[in-house]
PDB file of C-alpha atoms and ligand atoms in Angstrom:
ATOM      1  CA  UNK S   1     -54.961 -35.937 167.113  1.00 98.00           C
ATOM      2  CA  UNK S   2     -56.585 -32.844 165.480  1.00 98.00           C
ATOM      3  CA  UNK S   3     -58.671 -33.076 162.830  1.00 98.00           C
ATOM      4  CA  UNK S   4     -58.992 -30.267 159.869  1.00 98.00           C
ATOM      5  CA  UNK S   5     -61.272 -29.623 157.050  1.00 98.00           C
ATOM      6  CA  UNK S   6     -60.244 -26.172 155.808  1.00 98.00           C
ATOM      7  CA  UNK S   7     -57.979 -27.029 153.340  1.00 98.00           C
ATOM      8  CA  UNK S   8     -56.300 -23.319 154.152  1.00 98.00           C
ATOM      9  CA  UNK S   9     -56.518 -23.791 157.860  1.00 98.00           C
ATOM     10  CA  UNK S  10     -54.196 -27.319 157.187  1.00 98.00           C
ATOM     11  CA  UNK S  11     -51.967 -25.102 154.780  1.00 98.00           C
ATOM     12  CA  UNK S  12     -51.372 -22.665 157.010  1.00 98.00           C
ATOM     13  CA  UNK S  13     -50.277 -24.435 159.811  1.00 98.00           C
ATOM     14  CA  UNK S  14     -48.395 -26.988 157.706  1.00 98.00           C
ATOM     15  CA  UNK S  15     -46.448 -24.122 156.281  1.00 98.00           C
ATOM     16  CA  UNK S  16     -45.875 -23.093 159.908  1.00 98.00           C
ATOM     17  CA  UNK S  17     -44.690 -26.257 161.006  1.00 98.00           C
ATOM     18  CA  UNK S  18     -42.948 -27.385 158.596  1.00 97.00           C
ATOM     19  CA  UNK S  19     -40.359 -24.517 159.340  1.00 98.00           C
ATOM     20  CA  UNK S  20     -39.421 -26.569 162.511  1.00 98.00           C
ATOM     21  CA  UNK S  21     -40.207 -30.317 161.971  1.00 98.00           C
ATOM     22  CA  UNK S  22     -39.935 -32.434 159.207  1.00 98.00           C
ATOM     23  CA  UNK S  23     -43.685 -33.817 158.080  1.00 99.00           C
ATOM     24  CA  UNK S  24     -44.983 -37.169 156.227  1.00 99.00           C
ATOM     25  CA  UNK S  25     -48.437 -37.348 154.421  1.00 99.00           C
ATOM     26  CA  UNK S  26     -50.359 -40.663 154.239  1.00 99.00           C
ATOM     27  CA  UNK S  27     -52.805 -40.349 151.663  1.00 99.00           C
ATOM     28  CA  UNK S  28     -55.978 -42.295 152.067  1.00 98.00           C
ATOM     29  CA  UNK S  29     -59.354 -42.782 151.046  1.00 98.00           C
ATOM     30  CA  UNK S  30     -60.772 -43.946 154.571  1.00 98.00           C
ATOM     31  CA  UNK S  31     -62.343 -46.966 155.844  1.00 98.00           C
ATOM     32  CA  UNK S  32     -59.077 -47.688 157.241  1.00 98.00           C
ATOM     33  CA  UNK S  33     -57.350 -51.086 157.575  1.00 98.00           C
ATOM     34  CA  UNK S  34     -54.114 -52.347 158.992  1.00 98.00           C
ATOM     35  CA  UNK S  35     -52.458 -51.758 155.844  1.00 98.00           C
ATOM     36  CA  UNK S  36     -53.538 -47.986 155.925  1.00 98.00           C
ATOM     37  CA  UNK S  37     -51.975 -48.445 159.552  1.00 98.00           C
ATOM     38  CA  UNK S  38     -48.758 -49.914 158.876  1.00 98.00           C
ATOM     39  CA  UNK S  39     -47.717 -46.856 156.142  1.00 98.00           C
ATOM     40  CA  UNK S  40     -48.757 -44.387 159.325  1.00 98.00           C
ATOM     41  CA  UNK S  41     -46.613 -46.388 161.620  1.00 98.00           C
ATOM     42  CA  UNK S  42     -43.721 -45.803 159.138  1.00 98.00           C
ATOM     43  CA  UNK S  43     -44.204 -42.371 158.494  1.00 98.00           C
ATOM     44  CA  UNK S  44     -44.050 -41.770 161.883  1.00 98.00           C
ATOM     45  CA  UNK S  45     -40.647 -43.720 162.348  1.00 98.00           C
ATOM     46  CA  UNK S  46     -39.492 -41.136 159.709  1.00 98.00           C
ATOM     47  CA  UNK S  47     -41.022 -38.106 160.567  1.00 98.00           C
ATOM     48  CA  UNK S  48     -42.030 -35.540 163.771  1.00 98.00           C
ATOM     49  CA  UNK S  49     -45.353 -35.105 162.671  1.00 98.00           C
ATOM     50  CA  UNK S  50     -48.108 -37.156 160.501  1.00 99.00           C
ATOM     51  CA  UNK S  51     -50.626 -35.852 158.524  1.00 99.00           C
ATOM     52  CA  UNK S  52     -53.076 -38.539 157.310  1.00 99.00           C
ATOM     53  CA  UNK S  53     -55.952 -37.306 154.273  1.00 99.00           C
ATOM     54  CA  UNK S  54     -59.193 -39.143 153.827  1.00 98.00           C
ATOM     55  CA  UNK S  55     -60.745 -38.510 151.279  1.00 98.00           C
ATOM     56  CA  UNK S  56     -62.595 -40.317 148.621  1.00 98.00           C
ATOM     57  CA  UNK S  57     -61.523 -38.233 145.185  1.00 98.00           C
ATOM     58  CA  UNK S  58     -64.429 -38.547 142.400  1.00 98.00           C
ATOM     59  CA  UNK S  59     -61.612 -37.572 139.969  1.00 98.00           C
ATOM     60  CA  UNK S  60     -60.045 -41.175 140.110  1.00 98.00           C
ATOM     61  CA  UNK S  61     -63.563 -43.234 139.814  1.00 98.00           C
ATOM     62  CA  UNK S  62     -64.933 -44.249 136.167  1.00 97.00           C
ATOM     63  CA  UNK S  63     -68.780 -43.983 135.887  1.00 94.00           C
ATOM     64  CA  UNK S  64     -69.228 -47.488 136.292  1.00 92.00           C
ATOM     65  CA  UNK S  65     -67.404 -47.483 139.594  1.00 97.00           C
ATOM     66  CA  UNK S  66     -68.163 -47.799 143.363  1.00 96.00           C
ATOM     67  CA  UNK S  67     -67.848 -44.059 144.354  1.00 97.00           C
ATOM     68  CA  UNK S  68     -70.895 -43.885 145.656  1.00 96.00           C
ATOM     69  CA  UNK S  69     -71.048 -46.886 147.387  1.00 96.00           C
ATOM     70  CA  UNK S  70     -67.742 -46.474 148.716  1.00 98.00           C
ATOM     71  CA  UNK S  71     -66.990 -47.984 152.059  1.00 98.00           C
ATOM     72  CA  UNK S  72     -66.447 -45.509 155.226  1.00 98.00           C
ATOM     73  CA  UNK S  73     -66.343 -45.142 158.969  1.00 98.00           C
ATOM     74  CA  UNK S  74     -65.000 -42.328 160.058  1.00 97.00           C
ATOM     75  CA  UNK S  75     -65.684 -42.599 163.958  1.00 97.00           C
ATOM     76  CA  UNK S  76     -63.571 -46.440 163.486  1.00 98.00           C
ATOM     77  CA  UNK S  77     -60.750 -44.363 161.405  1.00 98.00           C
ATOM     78  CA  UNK S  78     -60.871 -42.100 164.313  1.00 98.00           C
ATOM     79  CA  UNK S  79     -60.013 -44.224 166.798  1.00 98.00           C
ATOM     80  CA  UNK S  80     -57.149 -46.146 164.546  1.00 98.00           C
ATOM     81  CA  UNK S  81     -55.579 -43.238 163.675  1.00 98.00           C
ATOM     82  CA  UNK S  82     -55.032 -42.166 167.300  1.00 98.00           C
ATOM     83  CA  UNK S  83     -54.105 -45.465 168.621  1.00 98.00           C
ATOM     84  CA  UNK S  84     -51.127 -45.388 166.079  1.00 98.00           C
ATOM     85  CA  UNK S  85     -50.002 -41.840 166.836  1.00 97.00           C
ATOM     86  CA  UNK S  86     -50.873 -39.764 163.813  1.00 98.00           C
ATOM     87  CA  UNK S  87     -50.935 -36.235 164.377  1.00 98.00           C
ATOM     88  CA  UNK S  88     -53.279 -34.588 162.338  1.00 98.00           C
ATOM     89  CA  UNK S  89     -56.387 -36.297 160.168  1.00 98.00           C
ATOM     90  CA  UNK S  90     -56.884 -33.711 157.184  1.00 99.00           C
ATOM     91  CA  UNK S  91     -60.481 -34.553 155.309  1.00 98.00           C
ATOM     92  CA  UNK S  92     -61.380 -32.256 153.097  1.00 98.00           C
ATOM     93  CA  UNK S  93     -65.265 -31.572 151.646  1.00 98.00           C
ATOM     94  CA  UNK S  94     -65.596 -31.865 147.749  1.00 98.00           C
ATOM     95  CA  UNK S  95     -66.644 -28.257 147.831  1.00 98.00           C
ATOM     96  CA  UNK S  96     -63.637 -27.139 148.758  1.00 98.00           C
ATOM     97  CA  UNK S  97     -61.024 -29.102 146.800  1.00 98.00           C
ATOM     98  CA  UNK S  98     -62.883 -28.911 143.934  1.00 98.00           C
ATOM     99  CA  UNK S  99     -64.706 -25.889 143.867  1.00 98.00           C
ATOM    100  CA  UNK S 100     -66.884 -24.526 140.803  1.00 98.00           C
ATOM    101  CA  UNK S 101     -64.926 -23.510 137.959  1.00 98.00           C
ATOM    102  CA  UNK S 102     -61.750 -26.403 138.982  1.00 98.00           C
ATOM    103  CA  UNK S 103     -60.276 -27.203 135.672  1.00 98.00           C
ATOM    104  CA  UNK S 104     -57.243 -28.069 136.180  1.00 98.00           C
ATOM    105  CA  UNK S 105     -55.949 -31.782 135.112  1.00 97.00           C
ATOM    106  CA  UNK S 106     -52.412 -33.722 135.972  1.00 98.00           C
ATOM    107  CA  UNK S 107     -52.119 -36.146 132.736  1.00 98.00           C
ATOM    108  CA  UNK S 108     -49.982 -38.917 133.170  1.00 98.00           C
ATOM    109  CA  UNK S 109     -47.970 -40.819 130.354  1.00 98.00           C
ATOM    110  CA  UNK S 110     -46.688 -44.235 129.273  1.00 98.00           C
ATOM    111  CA  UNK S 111     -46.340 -44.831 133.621  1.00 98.00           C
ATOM    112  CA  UNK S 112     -50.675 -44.684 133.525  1.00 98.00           C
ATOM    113  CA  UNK S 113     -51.112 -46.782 129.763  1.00 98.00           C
ATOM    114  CA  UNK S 114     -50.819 -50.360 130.934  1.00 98.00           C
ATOM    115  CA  UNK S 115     -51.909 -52.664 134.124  1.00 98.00           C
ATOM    116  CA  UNK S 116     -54.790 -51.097 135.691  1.00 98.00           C
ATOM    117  CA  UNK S 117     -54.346 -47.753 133.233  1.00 98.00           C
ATOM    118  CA  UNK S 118     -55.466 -50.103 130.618  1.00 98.00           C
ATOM    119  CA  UNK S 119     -58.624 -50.836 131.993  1.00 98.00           C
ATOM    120  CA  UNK S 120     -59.634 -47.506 134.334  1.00 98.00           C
ATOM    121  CA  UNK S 121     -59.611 -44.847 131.813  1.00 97.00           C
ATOM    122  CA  UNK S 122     -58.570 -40.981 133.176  1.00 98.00           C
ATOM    123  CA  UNK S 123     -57.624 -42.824 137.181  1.00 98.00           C
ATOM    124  CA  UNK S 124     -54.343 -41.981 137.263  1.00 98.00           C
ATOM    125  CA  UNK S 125     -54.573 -38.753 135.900  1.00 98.00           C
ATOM    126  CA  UNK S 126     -57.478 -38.423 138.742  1.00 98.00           C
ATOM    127  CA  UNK S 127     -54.805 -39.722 141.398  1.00 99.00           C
ATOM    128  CA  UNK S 128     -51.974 -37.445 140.109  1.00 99.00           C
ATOM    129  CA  UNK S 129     -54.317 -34.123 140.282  1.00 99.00           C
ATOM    130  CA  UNK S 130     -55.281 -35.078 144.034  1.00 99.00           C
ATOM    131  CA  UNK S 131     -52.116 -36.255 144.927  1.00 99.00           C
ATOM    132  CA  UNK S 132     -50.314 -33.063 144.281  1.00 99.00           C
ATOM    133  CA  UNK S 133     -53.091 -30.968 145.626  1.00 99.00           C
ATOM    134  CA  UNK S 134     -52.397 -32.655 148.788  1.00 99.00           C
ATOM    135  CA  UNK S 135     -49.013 -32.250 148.332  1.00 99.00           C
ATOM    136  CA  UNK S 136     -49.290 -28.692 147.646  1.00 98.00           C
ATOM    137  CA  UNK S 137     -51.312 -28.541 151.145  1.00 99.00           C
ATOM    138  CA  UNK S 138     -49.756 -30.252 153.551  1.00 99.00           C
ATOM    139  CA  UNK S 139     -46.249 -29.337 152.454  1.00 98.00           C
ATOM    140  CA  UNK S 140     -44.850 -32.989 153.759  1.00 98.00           C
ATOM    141  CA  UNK S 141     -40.765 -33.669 153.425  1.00 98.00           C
ATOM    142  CA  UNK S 142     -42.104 -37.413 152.509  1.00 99.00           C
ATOM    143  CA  UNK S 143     -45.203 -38.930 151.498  1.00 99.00           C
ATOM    144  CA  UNK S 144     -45.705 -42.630 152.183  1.00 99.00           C
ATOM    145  CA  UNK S 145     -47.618 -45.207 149.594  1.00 99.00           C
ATOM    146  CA  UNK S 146     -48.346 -49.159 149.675  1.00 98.00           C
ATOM    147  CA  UNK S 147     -46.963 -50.979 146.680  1.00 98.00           C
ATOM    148  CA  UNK S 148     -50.142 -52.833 147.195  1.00 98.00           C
ATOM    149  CA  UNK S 149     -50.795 -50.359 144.009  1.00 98.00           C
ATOM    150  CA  UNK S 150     -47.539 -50.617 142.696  1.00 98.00           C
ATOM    151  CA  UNK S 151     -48.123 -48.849 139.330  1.00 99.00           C
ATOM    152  CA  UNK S 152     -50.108 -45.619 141.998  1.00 99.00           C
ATOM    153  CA  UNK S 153     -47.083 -45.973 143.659  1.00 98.00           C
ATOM    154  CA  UNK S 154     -44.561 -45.326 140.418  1.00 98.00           C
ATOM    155  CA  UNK S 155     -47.077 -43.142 138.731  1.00 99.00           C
ATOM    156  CA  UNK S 156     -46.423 -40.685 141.908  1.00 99.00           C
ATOM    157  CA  UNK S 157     -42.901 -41.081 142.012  1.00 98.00           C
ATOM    158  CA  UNK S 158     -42.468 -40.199 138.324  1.00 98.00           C
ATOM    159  CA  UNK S 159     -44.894 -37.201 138.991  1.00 98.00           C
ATOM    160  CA  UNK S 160     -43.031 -35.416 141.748  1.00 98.00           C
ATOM    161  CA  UNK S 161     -39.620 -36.028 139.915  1.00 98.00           C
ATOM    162  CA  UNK S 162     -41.147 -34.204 136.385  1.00 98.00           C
ATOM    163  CA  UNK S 163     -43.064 -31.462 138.756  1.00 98.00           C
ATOM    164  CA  UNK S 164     -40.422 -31.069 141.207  1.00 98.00           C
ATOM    165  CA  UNK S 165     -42.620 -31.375 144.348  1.00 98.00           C
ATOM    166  CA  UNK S 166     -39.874 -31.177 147.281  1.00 98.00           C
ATOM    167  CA  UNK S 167     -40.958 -34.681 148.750  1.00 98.00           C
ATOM    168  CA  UNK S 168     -39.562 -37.728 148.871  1.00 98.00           C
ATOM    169  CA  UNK S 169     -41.424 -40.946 147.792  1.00 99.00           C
ATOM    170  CA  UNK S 170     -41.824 -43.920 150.025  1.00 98.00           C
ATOM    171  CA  UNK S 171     -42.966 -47.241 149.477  1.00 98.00           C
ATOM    172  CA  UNK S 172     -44.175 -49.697 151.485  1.00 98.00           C
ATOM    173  CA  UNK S 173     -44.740 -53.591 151.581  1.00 98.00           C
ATOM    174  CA  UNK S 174     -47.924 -55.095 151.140  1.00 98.00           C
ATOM    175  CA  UNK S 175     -49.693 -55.632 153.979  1.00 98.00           C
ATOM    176  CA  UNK S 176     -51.722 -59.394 153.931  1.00 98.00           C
ATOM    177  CA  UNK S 177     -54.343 -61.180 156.172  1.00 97.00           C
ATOM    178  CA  UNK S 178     -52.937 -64.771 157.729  1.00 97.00           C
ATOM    179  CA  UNK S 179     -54.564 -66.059 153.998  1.00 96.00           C
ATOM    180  CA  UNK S 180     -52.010 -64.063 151.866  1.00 97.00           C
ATOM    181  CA  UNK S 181     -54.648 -61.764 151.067  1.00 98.00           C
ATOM    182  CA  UNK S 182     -53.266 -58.222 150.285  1.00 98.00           C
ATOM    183  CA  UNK S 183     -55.784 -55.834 153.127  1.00 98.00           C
ATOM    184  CA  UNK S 184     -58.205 -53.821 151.319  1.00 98.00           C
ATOM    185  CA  UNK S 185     -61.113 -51.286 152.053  1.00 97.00           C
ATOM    186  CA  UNK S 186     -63.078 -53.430 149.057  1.00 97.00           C
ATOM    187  CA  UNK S 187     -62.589 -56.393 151.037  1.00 98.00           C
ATOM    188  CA  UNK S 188     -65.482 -55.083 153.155  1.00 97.00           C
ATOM    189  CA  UNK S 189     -67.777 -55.986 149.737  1.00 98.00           C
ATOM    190  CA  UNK S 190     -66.992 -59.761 149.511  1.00 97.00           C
ATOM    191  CA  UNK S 191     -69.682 -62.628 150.662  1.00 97.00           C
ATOM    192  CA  UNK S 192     -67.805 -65.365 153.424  1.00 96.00           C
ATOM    193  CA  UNK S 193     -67.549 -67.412 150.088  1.00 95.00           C
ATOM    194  CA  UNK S 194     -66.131 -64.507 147.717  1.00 97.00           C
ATOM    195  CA  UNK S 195     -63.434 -64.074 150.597  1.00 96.00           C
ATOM    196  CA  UNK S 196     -62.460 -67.548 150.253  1.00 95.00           C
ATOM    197  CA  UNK S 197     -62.178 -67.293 146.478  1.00 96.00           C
ATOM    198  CA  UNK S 198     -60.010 -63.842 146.502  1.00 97.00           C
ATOM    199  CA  UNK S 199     -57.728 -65.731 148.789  1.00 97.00           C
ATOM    200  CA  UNK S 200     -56.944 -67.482 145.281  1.00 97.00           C
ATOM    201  CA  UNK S 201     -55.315 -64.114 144.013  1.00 98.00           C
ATOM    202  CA  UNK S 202     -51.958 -64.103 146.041  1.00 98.00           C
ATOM    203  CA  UNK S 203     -51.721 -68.413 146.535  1.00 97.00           C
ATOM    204  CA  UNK S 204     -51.699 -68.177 142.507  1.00 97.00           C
ATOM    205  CA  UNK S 205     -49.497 -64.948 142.069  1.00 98.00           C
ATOM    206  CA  UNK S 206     -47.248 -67.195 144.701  1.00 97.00           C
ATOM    207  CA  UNK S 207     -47.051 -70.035 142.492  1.00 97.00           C
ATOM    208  CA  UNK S 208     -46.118 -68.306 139.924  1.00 97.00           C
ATOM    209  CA  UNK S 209     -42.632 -67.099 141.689  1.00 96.00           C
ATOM    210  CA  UNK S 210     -42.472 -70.664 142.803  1.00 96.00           C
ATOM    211  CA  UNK S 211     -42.564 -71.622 139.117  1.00 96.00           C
ATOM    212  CA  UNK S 212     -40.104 -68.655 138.714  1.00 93.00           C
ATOM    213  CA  UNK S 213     -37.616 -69.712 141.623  1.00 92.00           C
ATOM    214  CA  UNK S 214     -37.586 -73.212 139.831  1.00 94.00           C
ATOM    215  CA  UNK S 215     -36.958 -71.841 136.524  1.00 92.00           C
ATOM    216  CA  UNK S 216     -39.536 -71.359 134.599  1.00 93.00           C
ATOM    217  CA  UNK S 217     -39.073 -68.648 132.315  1.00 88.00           C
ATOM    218  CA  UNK S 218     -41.761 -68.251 129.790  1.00 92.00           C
ATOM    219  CA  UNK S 219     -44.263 -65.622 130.096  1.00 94.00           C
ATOM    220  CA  UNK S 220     -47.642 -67.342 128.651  1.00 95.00           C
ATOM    221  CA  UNK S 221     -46.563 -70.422 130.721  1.00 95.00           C
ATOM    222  CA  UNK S 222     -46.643 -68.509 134.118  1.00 96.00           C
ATOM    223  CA  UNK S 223     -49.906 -66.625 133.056  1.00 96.00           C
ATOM    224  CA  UNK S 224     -51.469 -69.786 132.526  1.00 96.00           C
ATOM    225  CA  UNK S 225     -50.802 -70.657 135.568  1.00 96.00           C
ATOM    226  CA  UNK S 226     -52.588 -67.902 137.175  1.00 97.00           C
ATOM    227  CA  UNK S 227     -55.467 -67.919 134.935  1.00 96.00           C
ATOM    228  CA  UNK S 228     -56.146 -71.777 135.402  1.00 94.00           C
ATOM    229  CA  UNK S 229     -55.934 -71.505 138.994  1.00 92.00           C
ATOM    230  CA  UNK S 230     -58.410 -68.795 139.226  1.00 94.00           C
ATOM    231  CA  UNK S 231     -60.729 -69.294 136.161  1.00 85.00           C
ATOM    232  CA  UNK S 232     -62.145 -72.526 137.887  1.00 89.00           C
ATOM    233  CA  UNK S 233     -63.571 -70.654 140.633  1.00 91.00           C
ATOM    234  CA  UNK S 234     -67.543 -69.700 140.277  1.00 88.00           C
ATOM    235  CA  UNK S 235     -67.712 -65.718 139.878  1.00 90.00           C
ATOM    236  CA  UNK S 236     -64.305 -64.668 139.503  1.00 95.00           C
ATOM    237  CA  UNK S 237     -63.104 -63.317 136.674  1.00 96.00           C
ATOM    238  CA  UNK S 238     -59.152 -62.399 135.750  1.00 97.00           C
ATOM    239  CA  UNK S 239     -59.039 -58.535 134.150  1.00 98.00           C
ATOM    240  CA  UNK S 240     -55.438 -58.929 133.662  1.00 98.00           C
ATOM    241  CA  UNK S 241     -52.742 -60.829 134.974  1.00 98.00           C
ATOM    242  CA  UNK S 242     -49.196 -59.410 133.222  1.00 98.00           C
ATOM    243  CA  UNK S 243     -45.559 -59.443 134.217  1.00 97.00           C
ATOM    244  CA  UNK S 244     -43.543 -56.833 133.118  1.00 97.00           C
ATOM    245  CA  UNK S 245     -40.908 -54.404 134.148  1.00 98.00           C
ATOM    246  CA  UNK S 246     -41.008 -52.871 137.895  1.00 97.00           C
ATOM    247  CA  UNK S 247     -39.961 -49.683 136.357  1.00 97.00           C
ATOM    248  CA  UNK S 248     -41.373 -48.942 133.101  1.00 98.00           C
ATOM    249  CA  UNK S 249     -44.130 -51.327 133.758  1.00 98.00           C
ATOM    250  CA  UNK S 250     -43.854 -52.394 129.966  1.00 98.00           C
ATOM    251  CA  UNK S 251     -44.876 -56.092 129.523  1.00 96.00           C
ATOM    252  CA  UNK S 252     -41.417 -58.522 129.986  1.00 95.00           C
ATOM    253  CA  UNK S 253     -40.614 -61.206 126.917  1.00 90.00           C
ATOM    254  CA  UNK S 254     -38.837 -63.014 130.064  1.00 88.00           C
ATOM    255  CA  UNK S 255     -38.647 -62.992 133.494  1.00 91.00           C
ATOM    256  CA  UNK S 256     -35.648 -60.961 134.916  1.00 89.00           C
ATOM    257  CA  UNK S 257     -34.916 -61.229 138.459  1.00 88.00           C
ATOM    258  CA  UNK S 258     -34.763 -58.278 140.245  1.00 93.00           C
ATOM    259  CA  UNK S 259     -36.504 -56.657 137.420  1.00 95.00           C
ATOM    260  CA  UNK S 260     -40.140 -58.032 137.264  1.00 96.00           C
ATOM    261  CA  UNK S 261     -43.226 -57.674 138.829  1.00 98.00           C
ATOM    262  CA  UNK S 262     -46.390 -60.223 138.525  1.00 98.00           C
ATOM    263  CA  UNK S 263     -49.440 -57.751 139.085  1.00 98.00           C
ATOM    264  CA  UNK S 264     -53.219 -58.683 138.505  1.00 98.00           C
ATOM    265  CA  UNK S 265     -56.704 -57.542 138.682  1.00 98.00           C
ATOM    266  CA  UNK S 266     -59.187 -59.906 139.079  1.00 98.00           C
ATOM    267  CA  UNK S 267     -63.349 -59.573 139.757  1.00 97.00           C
ATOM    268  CA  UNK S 268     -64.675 -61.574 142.634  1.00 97.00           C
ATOM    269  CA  UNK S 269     -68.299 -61.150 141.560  1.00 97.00           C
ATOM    270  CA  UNK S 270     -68.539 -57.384 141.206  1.00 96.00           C
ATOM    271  CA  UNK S 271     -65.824 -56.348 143.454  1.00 97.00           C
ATOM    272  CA  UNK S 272     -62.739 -55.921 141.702  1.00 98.00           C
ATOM    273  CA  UNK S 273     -59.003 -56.534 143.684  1.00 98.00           C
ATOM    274  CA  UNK S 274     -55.434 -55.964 142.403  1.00 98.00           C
ATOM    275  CA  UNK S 275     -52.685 -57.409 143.821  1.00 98.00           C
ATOM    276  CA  UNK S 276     -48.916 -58.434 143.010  1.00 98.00           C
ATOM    277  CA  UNK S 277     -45.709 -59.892 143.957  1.00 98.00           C
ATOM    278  CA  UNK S 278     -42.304 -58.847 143.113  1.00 97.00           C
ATOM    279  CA  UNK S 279     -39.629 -60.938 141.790  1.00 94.00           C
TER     280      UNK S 279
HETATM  281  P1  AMP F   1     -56.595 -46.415 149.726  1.00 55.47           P
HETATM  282  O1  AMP F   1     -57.287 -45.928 150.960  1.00 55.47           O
HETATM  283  O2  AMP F   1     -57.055 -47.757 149.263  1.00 55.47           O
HETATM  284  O3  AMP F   1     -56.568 -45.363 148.638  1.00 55.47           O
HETATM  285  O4  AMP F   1     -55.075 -46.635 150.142  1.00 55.47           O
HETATM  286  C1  AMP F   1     -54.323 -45.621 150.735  1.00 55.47           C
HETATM  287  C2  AMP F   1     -52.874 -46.051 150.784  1.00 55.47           C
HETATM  288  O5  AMP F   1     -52.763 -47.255 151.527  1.00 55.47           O
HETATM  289  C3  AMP F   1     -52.281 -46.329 149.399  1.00 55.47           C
HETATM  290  O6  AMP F   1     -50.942 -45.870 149.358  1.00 55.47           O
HETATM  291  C4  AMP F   1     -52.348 -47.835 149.309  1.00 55.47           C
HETATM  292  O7  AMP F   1     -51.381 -48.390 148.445  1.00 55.47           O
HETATM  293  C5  AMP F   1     -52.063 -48.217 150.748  1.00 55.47           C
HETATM  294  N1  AMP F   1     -52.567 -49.564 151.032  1.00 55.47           N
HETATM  295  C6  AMP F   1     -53.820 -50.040 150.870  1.00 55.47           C
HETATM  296  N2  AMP F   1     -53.880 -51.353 151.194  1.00 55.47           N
HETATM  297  C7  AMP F   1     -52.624 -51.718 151.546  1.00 55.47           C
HETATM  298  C8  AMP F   1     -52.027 -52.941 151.972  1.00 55.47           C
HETATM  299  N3  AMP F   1     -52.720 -54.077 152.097  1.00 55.47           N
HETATM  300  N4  AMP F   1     -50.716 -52.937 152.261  1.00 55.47           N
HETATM  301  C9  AMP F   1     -49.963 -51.797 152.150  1.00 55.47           C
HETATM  302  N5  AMP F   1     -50.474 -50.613 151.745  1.00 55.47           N
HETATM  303  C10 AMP F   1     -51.785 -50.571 151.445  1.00 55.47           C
END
């Protein structure tokens, strides 16, 4: 596996090879789990060659947020990323993708105003901007994302269809420890006790398409469900819990099968974890 920093030096030779063999781009922000692993794994069943991106982008973090405290390990990504086959590792320095004088912004509409959008003002038009710069250097035929952040994963979709980008879209499952919980780098921040509590998050998003499956219909009813289960745990807090459409993300009056997606945020003391579940 080679690894490149020059953003020009990857753009060049993506250009090159991309003239000969088709390429899919993994987008990540490091600290690499075996979700991160899974989505390389896919990309390359699909594709000749994989480009994976680390990089942590300060355009998608809120002032309050854990940029700086970000999780990484870069000689532990190393070593995953060869042992699954990907070709190329492209991490990029701040300086160069966002050099003095950058002032150029991707804003995002209706797709980036509810679920997370709600509550992390300016993310998605963070993710969007870095998203197509990496599109726009590594020059992939696909790009793979984890529905793990469904609305990221939409939001990106919409983007390359209103820009045009010549890449197709691909999601993938949600990868889960034995517990049900969804793999995350912000895992890494949660106490033996905190990690029992998040376990909470997908055993209550669960019951809630068991109440589905059985027929329950009603909205508040299946949000209560959620919010009892997980209020009565000691520091854990529900941001939102909200069912809506899996296309428009707009909020649901009823559940539609086929059509809906359960997705919530929740703080486990100060570490904050989305997850959802499709029905
Ligand atoms: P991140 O490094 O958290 O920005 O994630 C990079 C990519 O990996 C995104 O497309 C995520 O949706 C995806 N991802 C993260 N965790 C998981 C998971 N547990 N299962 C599947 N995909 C994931």
């Amino acid at each position: 596996m080679k690894i490149i920093k020059s953003i020009k030096q990857m753009q060049r030779l993506a250009v090159s090879l991309k003239k000969s063999k088709s390429i899919a781009l993994v987008p990540t922000m490091g600290y690499l789990h075996e979700g991160h692993l899974y989505l390389v794994r896919k990309a390359k069943s699909l594709a000749k060659i994989v480009i994976v991106s680390i990089y942590v982008n300060p355009l998608q973090f809120g002032k309050n947020e854990d940029l700086s405290r970000y999780p990484s390990d870069l000689t532990g990504d190393l070593k995953k990323l060869k042992s699954v086959g990907a070709d190329f590792l492209f991490s990029p320095t701040h300086k160069d993708m966002y050099p003095s004088g950058f002032q150029t912004n991707i804003h995002i509409g209706e797709l980036s105003k509810t679920l997370c959008g709600a509550y992390r003002p300016g993310h998605f038009d963070g993710v969007a901007t870095v998203v197509s710069k990496l599109l726009q250097i590594t020059q992939p035929d696909m790009a793979i994302f984890g529905k793990k952040d469904f609305q990221q994963y939409l939001i990106i979709k919409q983007l390359v269809r209103d820009l045009n980008f010549p890449v197709k879209i691909i999601g993938a499952a949600i990868v889960r420890e034995k517990s049900n919980l969804a793999l995350s780098s912000r895992n890494s921040y949660l106490s033996e006790s905190q990690r029992m509590h998040a376990t909470s998050i997908s055993k209550a998003l669960h019951s809630m398409k068991k109440a589905c499956q059985s027929g329950m219909r009603d909205i508040e009813e299946l949000r209560r469900i959620f919010i009892k289960t997980i209020e009565l745990l000691r520091d854990v807090k529900v941001q939102y819990i909200e069912i809506v459409d899996r296309q428009t993300l707009q909020p649901l009056l009823q559940v539609q099968k086929g059509r809906t997606l359960i997705a919530a945020a929740v703080f486990v003391g100060k570490t904050r974890l989305i997850d959802n579940i499709e029905i």
